[in-house]
Amino acid sequence: MKKSIVTIACAFAIILFAVAGKNLYSCEIPIHNRGIRDAIATGDLDVLLIGSSTFRCNIDMREMDETFQGRAYDISYGGNQLAAASIQYDELKRRSKNHYGLMVFELGPMMLTEDIAISDSRVIWDLSFEGKKALWKKMKEGGNAGLPLTFEYFVTSGMDDLLTFPVTEPFYATRYYKGVKTEATPSPGRTVLENEAFDLSDARPVEAQIDALKEIIEKCRADGQPFVFVESPVYHRLEEDPAYRKYRKEFIRILKESGADFILAKDVDFDCHEASYFEDMNHMSEEGRKLYTRLLAPLLSKRL
Amino acid sequence: MSLISLKFILFMATLLILYYRVPERFQWQVLLLGSLCFYAFAGPHFLIFLGISILSTFFLMRNPTKPRLLLVFAISLGLLIFFRYSIYFGMKSIAVPLGISFYTFMTLGYALDCYDKKITPCESLPRYALFISYFPQITQGPIGTYKAMSKELSARHPFDPESIKAGGYRVLIGWFKKLVIAGRLSFYVDTVFSNPEGYGGLTLITATFFYAFELYADFSGYMDIACGISQMLGIKLSENFNRPYFSRNIPEYWRRWHITLNEWFSAHLFMPAVTSKWNKKAANGMHKLFPFAKKGTLRMILPLILVWITTGIWHGAEAVYIGWGVYFAIIMLLSFCTQSMVRSFSEKNGWNPEHPLARIFQVVRTFLIVCTGEVMFRAESMKDAFSIYRSIFTKTRLNASSIAEALVPFGNGNQAAASVLILSALLFGLFFVEFRKEQDPKAFTCHRYLYAGVFLVLTALLGSPGQSSFMYQAF
């Protein structure tokens, strides 16, 4: 029995050590070309974008470099939510004294309808323990924190990345540039895009996300941080969807009420019917991304 | 109550304390109470149907006659058909009682054994109820026989720390297989099989292989947990797996995969069918058509088809399961028919089937045949299954973009490489352990504490916490 107890105790000690290491110190491990820590390490910036894979796919950082002389960075995580963006903002302010000329947040209408959840394990991997706790609190408030999810959040999420870091990091680092992917993504063609299934009919507003949106605006105001919300153009079928339109209207209403600055998709001269510009409903192809960034950059530059 | 939930750990801890605290003569009553409580967690009303099965079989088989046996079949199969298959007759979908396919086969097996006088009918209703409802086996088997189980369940089991440790170790292995290996593979498999037309051949091949490992890790993981729990209670359950992916031919594979179900079919369907009059007549008829074929082989044909179609239907009345059954019926028939031909051909050419290379070839060939059949088993429809076969043969390319596409279902690009590395290491580990055990069944029995610690750490750090149900629970 003594041996069994020793085995269990040793196993728990190793588990505790690995979990604590991941939760407390993973944000200190140097990671290149993506995420909060690399953005902080880059120093002062003219433009810092915080968003989801939509920003990651729809912004071409080489194009941004031409306008901002390399002083732009994109922090984007898969399915990044408004609640997470709010925590990421806190994290940036807490962990550095960097100056950001303009912070660009995503105006993604459907972001208002997402339950607070772990959309990308990288979010947890990049946040400090304080940030993790804050995001966890939001998940709990949103009623989305059962035992399996708690376990995933604090124990398993990002563990693969931590264990394989020495091998995978050099590989990942080559695939990103200032937070966005470098690989070319072709359009699948009009037929695919015209037939791709999507259904937003079940979408319902999530109060916690609406609160997070208001929180971002309030925080930026309080810190004197210039900011703007940007709506990326989406393929016309998504743009014409009644639910999409409804939540865009709602998003804009909140921004207008708060007096926040925003740039809509229609403010840039971008053809949402052109299939070659899109990889899917809301992610652009290489061609679309280059053109869109070229059109967006001057509008951002004006706000500096 | 899932066997991988916190609720179950608490249930098990309470049961263990009670089981070893009460006088040994009352242990089986504690087990019966525990089993009924466990079953009631799935839905107290399901106890009614379990009760009907138990009561009808028990009372009717006290004096086993043919009409009584037929009545047992009508009641037990009637319930099974009503719950499992009524949907195929246009009725509304209804909640299926937990483990109904498994306990129905146990009751039928008991009834047949009583009728054939292989066993003496049980005299105590509570003891019979325990045999059917014994909680580690009721949800997914193993499908135990009364002959083997009755002694185990009624014997007195003094507290034995060694059984607790060995059982606990086996439970850990089961958790590891289910939460770490099956859980990780399921993510990839579910993504690909839910939209097979969206992927190329290489991704579909990968998903098919992964599914084979997922099914094994999930099902054998459950069996490890069930057997481990039982071992902690001092009760030995029948084994359901014996490293099936190291089989060298399909008949051997089916002797090593889901052993108790196949033994059930063999004892209660295949053998009676082989020796039946109608089969003899049919075999004689076939012999007139094919005089060169051996009569013994011809007598296998119809029973094999019958068994495999029934096995398919046991899993569900969907075309995919029937197709899967027919596929294995054909493979088994081919295997029987060509066995002697292959043997004499090998002897003539001086090929040694025991040569390591020949053995590797046989194992790989068997695995590929199994995987081909598993595509039907996993696909959501026959249309999907054929689409997968077509894509595998026409859309498989081995180039950089195909390899990159095969990584997509691992998650978003951020996690793909890390997932691939971890999964490769885990699958290699699983293969290595199984390979060593195939060579030496006693391998990994020493340093058990070290392995237990490793399993505990890996399950905690790399497991998929969202997993709650096992694949075979659906049957």
mmCIF file of C-alpha atoms in Angstrom, chain A residues 1 3-4 7-8 10-12 14-16 18-19 34 56 76-78 119-122 147-149 151-152 155-157 159-161 163-164 167-168 171-172 175-176 181, chain B residues 5-7 159 161 164-165 172 184 407 412-423 448-467:
data_model
loop_
_atom_site.group_PDB
_atom_site.id
_atom_site.type_symbol
_atom_site.label_atom_id
_atom_site.label_comp_id
_atom_site.label_asym_id
_atom_site.label_seq_id
_atom_site.Cartn_x
_atom_site.Cartn_y
_atom_site.Cartn_z
ATOM 1 C CA MET A 1 0.000 0.000 0.000
ATOM 2 C CA LYS A 3 4.225 1.912 -2.775
ATOM 3 C CA SER A 4 0.804 2.772 -4.204
ATOM 4 C CA THR A 7 3.264 6.319 -6.844
ATOM 5 C CA ILE A 8 0.105 8.409 -6.646
ATOM 6 C CA CYS A 10 4.763 11.269 -7.244
ATOM 7 C CA ALA A 11 2.339 11.310 -10.187
ATOM 8 C CA PHE A 12 0.384 14.162 -8.645
ATOM 9 C CA ILE A 14 4.608 15.751 -11.625
ATOM 10 C CA ILE A 15 1.118 16.751 -12.781
ATOM 11 C CA LEU A 16 1.109 19.732 -10.430
ATOM 12 C CA ALA A 18 3.652 20.608 -15.254
ATOM 13 C CA VAL A 19 0.302 22.348 -14.751
ATOM 14 C CA ARG A 34 2.824 35.621 -33.312
ATOM 15 C CA ARG A 56 -5.326 36.791 -39.460
ATOM 16 C CA SER A 76 -5.138 37.129 -33.679
ATOM 17 C CA TYR A 77 -6.377 33.838 -32.298
ATOM 18 C CA GLY A 78 -8.730 31.308 -33.840
ATOM 19 C CA SER A 119 -11.719 29.174 -28.890
ATOM 20 C CA ASP A 120 -7.993 28.623 -29.305
ATOM 21 C CA SER A 121 -5.702 27.012 -26.753
ATOM 22 C CA ARG A 122 -3.105 29.625 -27.748
ATOM 23 C CA LEU A 147 -15.780 20.376 -14.441
ATOM 24 C CA PRO A 148 -14.553 19.048 -17.829
ATOM 25 C CA LEU A 149 -14.103 22.578 -19.128
ATOM 26 C CA PHE A 151 -9.970 20.718 -16.367
ATOM 27 C CA GLU A 152 -9.390 21.531 -20.020
ATOM 28 C CA VAL A 155 -4.743 21.394 -17.174
ATOM 29 C CA THR A 156 -4.830 20.017 -20.702
ATOM 30 C CA SER A 157 -5.235 23.068 -22.902
ATOM 31 C CA MET A 159 -0.142 21.137 -22.857
ATOM 32 C CA ASP A 160 0.741 19.698 -26.285
ATOM 33 C CA ASP A 161 2.325 22.999 -27.230
ATOM 34 C CA LEU A 163 5.583 19.528 -24.303
ATOM 35 C CA THR A 164 6.537 19.785 -27.951
ATOM 36 C CA VAL A 167 10.423 20.845 -31.800
ATOM 37 C CA THR A 168 7.361 22.723 -33.009
ATOM 38 C CA PHE A 171 8.375 25.161 -37.504
ATOM 39 C CA TYR A 172 5.521 27.446 -36.441
ATOM 40 C CA ARG A 175 4.685 30.105 -40.880
ATOM 41 C CA TYR A 176 3.879 33.507 -39.356
ATOM 42 C CA LYS A 181 0.041 33.417 -41.576
ATOM 43 C CA SER B 5 -16.846 10.348 -14.522
ATOM 44 C CA LEU B 6 -16.161 11.708 -11.077
ATOM 45 C CA LYS B 7 -19.624 10.500 -10.072
ATOM 46 C CA PHE B 159 -10.278 -8.160 0.997
ATOM 47 C CA PRO B 161 -4.863 -5.599 -1.496
ATOM 48 C CA ILE B 164 -7.290 -3.827 -5.544
ATOM 49 C CA LYS B 165 -3.879 -2.777 -6.877
ATOM 50 C CA LEU B 172 -5.795 3.322 -15.202
ATOM 51 C CA ARG B 184 -7.570 12.380 -29.408
ATOM 52 C CA LEU B 407 -3.026 17.725 -41.049
ATOM 53 C CA ASN B 412 -6.275 24.826 -36.564
ATOM 54 C CA GLY B 413 -2.822 25.288 -37.969
ATOM 55 C CA ASN B 414 -1.472 26.402 -34.604
ATOM 56 C CA GLN B 415 -1.934 23.038 -33.022
ATOM 57 C CA ALA B 416 -1.516 20.594 -35.875
ATOM 58 C CA ALA B 417 2.198 19.906 -35.501
ATOM 59 C CA ALA B 418 2.028 19.529 -31.716
ATOM 60 C CA SER B 419 -0.988 17.202 -32.037
ATOM 61 C CA VAL B 420 0.741 15.102 -34.681
ATOM 62 C CA LEU B 421 3.846 14.718 -32.542
ATOM 63 C CA ILE B 422 1.973 13.777 -29.385
ATOM 64 C CA LEU B 423 -0.380 11.417 -31.196
ATOM 65 C CA ARG B 448 3.894 -1.863 -12.398
ATOM 66 C CA TYR B 449 4.080 1.123 -10.074
ATOM 67 C CA LEU B 450 6.247 3.019 -12.505
ATOM 68 C CA TYR B 451 3.834 2.341 -15.381
ATOM 69 C CA ALA B 452 0.842 3.215 -13.225
ATOM 70 C CA GLY B 453 2.479 6.570 -12.422
ATOM 71 C CA VAL B 454 3.199 7.194 -16.104
ATOM 72 C CA PHE B 455 -0.391 6.362 -17.103
ATOM 73 C CA LEU B 456 -1.746 8.641 -14.389
ATOM 74 C CA VAL B 457 0.448 11.555 -15.463
ATOM 75 C CA LEU B 458 -0.250 11.099 -19.170
ATOM 76 C CA THR B 459 -3.994 10.725 -18.657
ATOM 77 C CA ALA B 460 -4.139 13.877 -16.552
ATOM 78 C CA LEU B 461 -1.981 15.996 -18.836
ATOM 79 C CA LEU B 462 -2.957 14.743 -22.280
ATOM 80 C CA GLY B 463 -6.476 13.388 -21.841
ATOM 81 C CA SER B 464 -9.588 14.776 -23.495
ATOM 82 C CA PRO B 465 -11.735 15.782 -20.540
ATOM 83 C CA GLY B 466 -14.911 16.179 -22.628
ATOM 84 C CA GLN B 467 -15.200 12.436 -23.249
#
